[in-house]
Short mmCIF file of C-alpha atoms and ligand atoms in Angstrom, two decimals:
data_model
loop_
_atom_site.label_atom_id
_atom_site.label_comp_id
_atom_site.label_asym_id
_atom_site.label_seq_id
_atom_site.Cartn_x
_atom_site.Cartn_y
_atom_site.Cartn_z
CA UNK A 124 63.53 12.32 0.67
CA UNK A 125 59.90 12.88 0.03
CA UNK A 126 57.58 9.90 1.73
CA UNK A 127 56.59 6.97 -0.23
CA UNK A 128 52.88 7.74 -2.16
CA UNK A 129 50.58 6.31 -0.49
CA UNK A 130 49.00 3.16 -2.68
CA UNK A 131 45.79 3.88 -4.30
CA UNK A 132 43.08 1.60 -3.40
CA UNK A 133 41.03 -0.29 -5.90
CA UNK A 134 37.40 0.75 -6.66
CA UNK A 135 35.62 -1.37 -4.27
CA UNK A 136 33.42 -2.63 -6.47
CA UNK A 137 33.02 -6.06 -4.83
CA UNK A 138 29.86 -7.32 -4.02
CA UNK A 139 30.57 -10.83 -2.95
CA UNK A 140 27.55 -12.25 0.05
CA UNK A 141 25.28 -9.04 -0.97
CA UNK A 142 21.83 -10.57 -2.11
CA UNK A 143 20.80 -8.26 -5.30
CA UNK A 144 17.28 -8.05 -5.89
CA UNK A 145 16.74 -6.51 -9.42
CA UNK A 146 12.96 -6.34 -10.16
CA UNK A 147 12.71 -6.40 -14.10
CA UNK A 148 15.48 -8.73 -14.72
CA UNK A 149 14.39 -9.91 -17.83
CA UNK A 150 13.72 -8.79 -21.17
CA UNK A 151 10.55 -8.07 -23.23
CA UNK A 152 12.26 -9.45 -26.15
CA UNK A 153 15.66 -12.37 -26.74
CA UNK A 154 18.68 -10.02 -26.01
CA UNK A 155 20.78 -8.24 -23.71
CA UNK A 156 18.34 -5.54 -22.22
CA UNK A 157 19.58 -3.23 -19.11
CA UNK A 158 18.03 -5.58 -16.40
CA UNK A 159 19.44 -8.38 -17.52
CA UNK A 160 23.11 -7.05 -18.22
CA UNK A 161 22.73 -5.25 -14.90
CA UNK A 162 21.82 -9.07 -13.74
CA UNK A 163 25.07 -10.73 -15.25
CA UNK A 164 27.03 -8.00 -14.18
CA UNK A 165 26.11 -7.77 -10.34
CA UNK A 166 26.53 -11.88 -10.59
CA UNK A 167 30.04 -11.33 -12.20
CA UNK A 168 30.92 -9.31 -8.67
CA UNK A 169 30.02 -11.96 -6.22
CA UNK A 170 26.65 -11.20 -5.88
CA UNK A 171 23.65 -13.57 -5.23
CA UNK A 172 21.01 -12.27 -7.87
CA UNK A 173 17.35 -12.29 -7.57
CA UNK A 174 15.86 -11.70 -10.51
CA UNK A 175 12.09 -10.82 -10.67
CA UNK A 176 9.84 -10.80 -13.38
CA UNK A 177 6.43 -11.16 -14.41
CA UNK A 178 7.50 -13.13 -17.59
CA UNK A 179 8.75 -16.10 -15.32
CA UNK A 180 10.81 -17.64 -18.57
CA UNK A 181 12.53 -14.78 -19.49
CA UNK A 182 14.07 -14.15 -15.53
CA UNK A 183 15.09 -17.52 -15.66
CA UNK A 184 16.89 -17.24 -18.99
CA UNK A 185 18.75 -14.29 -17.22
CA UNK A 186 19.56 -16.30 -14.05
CA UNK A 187 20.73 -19.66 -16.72
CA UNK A 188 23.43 -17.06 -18.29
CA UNK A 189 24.72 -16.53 -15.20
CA UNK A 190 24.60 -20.11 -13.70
CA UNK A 191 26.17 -21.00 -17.29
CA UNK A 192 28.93 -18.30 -15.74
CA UNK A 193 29.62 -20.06 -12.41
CA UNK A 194 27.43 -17.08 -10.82
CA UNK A 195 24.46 -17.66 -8.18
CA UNK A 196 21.00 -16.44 -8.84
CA UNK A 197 17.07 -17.60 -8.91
CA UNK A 198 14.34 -16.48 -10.61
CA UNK A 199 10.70 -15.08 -8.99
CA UNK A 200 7.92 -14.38 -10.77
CA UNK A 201 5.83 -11.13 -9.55
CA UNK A 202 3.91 -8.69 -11.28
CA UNK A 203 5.32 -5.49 -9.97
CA UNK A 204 1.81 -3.93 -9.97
CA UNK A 205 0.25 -6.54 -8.06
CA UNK A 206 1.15 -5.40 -4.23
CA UNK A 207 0.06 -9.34 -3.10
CA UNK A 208 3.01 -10.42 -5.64
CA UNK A 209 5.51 -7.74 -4.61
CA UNK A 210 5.41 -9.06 -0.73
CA UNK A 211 4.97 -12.59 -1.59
CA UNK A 212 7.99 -12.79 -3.55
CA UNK A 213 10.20 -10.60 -0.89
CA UNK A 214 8.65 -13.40 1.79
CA UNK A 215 10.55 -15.78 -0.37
CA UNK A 216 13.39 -13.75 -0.76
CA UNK A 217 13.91 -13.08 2.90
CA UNK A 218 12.74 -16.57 4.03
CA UNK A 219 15.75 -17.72 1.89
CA UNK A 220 18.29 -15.79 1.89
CA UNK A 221 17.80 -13.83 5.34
CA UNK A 222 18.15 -9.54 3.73
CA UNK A 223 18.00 -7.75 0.95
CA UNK A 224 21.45 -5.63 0.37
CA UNK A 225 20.72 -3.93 -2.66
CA UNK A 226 17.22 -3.08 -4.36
CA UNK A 227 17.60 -2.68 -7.95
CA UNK A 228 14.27 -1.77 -9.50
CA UNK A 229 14.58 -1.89 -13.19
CA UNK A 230 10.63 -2.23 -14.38
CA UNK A 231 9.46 0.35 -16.75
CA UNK A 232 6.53 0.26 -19.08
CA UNK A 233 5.41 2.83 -21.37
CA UNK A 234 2.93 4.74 -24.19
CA UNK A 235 3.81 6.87 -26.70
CA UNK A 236 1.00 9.55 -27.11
CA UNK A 237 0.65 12.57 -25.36
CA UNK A 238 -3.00 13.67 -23.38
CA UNK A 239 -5.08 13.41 -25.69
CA UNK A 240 -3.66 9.67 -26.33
CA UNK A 241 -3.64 8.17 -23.05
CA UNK A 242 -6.50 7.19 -21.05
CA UNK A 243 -6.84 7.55 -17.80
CA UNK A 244 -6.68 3.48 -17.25
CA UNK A 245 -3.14 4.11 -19.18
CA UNK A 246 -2.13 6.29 -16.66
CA UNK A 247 -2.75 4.31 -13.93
CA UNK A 248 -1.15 1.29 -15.17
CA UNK A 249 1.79 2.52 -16.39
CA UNK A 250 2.02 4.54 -12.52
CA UNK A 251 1.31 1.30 -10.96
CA UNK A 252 4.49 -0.51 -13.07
CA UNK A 253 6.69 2.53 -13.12
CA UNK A 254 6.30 4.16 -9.44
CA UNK A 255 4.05 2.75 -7.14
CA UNK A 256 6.02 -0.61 -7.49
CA UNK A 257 8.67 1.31 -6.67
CA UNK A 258 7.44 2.40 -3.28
CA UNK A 259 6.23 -0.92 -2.44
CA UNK A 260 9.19 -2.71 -2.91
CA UNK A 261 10.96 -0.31 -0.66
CA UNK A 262 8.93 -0.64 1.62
CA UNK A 263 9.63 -4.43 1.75
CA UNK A 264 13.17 -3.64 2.26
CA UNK A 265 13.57 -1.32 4.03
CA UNK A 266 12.56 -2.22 7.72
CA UNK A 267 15.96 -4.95 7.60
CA UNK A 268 18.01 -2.37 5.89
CA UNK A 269 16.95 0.29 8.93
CA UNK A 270 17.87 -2.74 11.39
CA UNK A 271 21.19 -3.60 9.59
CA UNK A 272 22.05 0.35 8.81
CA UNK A 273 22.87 -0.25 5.80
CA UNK A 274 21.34 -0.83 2.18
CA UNK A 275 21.79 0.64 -1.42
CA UNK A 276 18.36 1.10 -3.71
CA UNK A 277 18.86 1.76 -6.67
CA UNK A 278 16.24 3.15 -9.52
CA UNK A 279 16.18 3.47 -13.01
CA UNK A 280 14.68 6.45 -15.08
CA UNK A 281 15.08 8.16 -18.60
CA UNK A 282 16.02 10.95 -20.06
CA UNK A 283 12.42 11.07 -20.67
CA UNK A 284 12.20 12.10 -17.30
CA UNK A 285 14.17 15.03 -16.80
CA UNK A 286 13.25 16.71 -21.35
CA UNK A 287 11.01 16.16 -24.35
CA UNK A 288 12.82 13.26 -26.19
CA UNK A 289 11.16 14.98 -29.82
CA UNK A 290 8.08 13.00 -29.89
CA UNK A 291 5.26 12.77 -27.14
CA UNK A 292 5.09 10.21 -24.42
CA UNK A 293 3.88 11.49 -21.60
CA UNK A 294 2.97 8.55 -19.09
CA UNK A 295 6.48 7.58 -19.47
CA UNK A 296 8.04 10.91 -19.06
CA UNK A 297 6.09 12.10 -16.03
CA UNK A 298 6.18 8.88 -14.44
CA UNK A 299 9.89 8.94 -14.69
CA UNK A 300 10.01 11.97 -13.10
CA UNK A 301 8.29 10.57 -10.41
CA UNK A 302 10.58 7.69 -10.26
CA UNK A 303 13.44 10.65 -10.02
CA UNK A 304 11.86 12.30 -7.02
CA UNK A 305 10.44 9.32 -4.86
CA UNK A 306 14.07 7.98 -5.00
CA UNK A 307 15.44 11.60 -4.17
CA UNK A 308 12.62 11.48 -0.82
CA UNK A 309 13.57 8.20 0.46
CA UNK A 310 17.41 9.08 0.47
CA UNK A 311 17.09 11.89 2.14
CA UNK A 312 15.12 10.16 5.28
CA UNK A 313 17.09 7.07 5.11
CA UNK A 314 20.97 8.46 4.68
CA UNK A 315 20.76 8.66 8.41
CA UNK A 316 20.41 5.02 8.83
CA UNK A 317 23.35 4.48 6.32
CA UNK A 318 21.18 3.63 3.38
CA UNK A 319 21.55 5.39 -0.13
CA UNK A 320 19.16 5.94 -2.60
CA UNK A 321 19.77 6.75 -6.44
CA UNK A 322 18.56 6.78 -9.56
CA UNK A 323 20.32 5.91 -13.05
CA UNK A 324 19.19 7.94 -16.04
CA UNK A 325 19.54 5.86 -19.43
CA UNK A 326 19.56 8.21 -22.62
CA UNK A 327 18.91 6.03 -25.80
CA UNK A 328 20.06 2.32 -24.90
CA UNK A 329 19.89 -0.33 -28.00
CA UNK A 330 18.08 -3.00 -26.11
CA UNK A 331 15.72 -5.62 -27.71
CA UNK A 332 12.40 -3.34 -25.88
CA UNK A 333 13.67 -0.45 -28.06
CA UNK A 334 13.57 -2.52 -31.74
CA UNK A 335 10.22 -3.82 -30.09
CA UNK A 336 7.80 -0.56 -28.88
CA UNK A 337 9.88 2.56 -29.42
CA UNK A 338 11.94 2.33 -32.86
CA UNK A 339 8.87 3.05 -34.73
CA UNK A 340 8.64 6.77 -33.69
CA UNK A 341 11.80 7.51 -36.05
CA UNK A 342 10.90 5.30 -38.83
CA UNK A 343 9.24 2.03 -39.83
CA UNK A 344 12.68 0.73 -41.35
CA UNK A 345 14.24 -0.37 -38.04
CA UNK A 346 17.99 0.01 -39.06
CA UNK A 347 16.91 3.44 -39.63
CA UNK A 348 15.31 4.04 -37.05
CA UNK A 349 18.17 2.77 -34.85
CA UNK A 350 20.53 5.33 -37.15
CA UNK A 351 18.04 8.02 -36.67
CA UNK A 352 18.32 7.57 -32.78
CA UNK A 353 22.02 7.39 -32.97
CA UNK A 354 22.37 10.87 -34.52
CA UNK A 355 20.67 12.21 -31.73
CA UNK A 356 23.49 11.69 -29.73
CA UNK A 357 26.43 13.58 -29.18
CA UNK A 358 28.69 10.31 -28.52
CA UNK A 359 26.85 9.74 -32.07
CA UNK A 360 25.72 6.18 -31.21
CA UNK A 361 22.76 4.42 -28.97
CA UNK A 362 24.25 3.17 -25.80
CA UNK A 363 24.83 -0.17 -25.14
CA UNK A 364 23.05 -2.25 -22.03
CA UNK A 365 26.03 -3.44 -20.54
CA UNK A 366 26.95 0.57 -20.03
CA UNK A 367 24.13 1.33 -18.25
CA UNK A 368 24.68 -1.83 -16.16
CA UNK A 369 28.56 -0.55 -15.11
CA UNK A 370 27.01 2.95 -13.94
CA UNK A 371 24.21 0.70 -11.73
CA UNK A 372 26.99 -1.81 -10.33
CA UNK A 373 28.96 1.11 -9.37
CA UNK A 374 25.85 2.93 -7.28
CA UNK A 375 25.31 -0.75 -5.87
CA UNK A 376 28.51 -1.09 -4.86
CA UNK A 377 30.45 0.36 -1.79
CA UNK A 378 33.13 2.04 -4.70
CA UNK A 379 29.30 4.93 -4.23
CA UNK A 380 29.45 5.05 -0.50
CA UNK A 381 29.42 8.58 -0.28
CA UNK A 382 27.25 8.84 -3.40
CA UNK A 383 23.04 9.03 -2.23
CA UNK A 384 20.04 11.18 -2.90
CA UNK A 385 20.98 12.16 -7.06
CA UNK A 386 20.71 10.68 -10.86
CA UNK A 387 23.59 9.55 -12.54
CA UNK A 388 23.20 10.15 -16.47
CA UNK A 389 24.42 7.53 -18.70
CA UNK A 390 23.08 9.21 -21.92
CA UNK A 391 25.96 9.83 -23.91
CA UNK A 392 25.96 13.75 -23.95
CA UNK A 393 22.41 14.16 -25.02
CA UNK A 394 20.70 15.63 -21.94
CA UNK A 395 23.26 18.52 -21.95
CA UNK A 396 23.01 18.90 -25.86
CA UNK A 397 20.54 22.04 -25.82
CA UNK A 398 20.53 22.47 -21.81
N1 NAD B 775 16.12 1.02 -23.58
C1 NAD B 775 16.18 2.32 -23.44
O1 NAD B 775 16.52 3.08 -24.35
C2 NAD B 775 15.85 2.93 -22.09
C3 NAD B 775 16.07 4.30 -21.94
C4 NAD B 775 15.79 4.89 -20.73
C5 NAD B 775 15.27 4.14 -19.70
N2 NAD B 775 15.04 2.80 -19.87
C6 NAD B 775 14.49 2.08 -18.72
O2 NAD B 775 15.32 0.99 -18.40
C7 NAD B 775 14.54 -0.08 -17.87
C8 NAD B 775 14.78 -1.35 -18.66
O3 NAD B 775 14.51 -1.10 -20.00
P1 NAD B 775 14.83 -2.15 -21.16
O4 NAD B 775 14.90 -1.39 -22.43
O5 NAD B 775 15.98 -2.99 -20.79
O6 NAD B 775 13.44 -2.91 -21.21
P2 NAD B 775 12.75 -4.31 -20.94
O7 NAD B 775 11.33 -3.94 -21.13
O8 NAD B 775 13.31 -5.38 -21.78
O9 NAD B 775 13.03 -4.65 -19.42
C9 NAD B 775 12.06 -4.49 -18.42
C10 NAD B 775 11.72 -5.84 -17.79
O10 NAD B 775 10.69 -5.57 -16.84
C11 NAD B 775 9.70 -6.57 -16.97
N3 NAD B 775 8.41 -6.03 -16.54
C12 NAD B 775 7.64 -5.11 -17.17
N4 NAD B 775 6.52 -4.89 -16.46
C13 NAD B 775 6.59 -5.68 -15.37
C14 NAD B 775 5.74 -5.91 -14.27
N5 NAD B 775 4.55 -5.30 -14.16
N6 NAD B 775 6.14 -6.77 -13.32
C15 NAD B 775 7.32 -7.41 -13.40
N7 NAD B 775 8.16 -7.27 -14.44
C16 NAD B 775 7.80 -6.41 -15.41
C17 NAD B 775 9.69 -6.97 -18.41
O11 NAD B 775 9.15 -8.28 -18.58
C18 NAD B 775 11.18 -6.89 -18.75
O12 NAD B 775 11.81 -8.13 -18.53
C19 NAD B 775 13.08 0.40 -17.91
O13 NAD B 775 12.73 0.97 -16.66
C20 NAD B 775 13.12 1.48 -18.98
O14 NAD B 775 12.09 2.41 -18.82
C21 NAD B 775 15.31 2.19 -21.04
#
């Protein structure tokens, strides 16, 4: 008789007591955009969800949907290139709440143009919102996740980073990149304190900063321009916020324990389209 199979586990996706700290949980515009989906969706797991933004109203909208949920979350306000706000608000964070489980930093800012159309003050903005944040923040969470050995951070990119996406935007792309690599550094020298590090690589995600600052590259009819960025895409449609947000609670999660130091594309096909 052969023995019994042995039952499959479930994904262990859980992430009830973990405090969530997801810097950019709002939205630049009413609507579901990836922070704030990632924000419902870490909520909808168990977690306790800070949300940080610099637009105060808008992370408390996010943490109201998921209070109107039964969920638990509070909202901070910080300007991610301030480095006075950053550790201010993670003084709060661990005065209240005691660690920081998983870092989720969602902020991303951007300019189309390519050298010739970004200044130098540009440059350094969009570095300070898109990657030295980045570094900072770690470096607020870090020392407890060392202590506790154990810690998920968790980044988010573009496809932007890794090709041309057919019209210039350099800032963006390069500081993406960056975002990419720093994540890829601090893995490696953390894994041996249990902590992962990865990033999540939207490809062309329908969220309300899209119709705001970026539809305009394809055309000045928005409906077309979403169609003309749908085409683009082998899966033939943008994706959707809330599919981004499955791909981050997954890296969050323990279901990605043996998962640290690399990018997980959620881009519907397109980054392997003329690799
Ligand atoms: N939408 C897409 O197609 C797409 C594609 C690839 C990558 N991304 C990346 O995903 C992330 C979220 O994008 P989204 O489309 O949901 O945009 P979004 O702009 O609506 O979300 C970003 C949030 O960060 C906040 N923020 C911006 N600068 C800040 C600062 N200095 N301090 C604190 N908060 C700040 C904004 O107020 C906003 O709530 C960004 O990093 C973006 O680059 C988006």
């Amino acid at each position: 008789m052969n023995a019994p199979t042995p039952s499959v586990p479930g994904l262990p996706t859980d992430l009830s007591g973990r405090i969530v700290v997801v810097a950019g949980g709002g939205s630049v515009a009413p609507g579901w955009s990836i922070g704030r989906a990632a924000c419902l969706t870490y909520a909808r797991l168990g977690a306790q969800v800070c949300v940080l933004d610099r637009d105060h109203a808008s992370a408390q909208e996010t943490v109201r949907l998921i209070h109107e949920e039964g969920g638990q979350a509070c909202a901070y306000e910080a300007d991610m290139a301030v480095e006075t706000d950053i550790a201010q608000c993670f003084a709060d964070i661990h005065g209240r709440f005691g660690q920081v489980d998983v870092l989720h930093h969602n902020v991303g800012i951007g300019k189309t143009g390519g050298p010739m159309e970004t200044s130098a003050e540009d440059l350094d903005r969009i570095h300070a919102v898109n990657v030295k944040s980045l570094m900072l923040s770690c470096q607020q969470v870090l020392p407890g996740m060392v202590q506790r050995r154990s810690g998920a951070i968790l980044s988010i990119a573009s496809v932007a980073g890794i090709s041309y996406v057919g019209y210039p935007h350099l800032a963006y792309s390069t500081t993406k990149a960056a975002v990419i690599q720093m994540t890829r550094m601090i893995a490696q020298q953390y894994a041996p304190y249990g902590i992962r590090a990865n990033t999540v690589v939207p490809g062309l995600i329908d969220t309300p900063r899209v119709a705001a600052n970026v539809a305009h590259m394809f055309s000045q009819n928005l409906d077309e321009a979403k169609e003309a960025r749908a085409r683009q895409v082998p899966l033939n449609r943008m994706g959707t916020a809330w599919e981004v947000a499955q791909a981050c609670a997954f890296l969050a999660s323990d279901a990605a324990s043996y998962i640290t130091g690399t990018e997980l594309l959620v881009d519907g096909g397109l980054t392997g389209k003329y690799a």
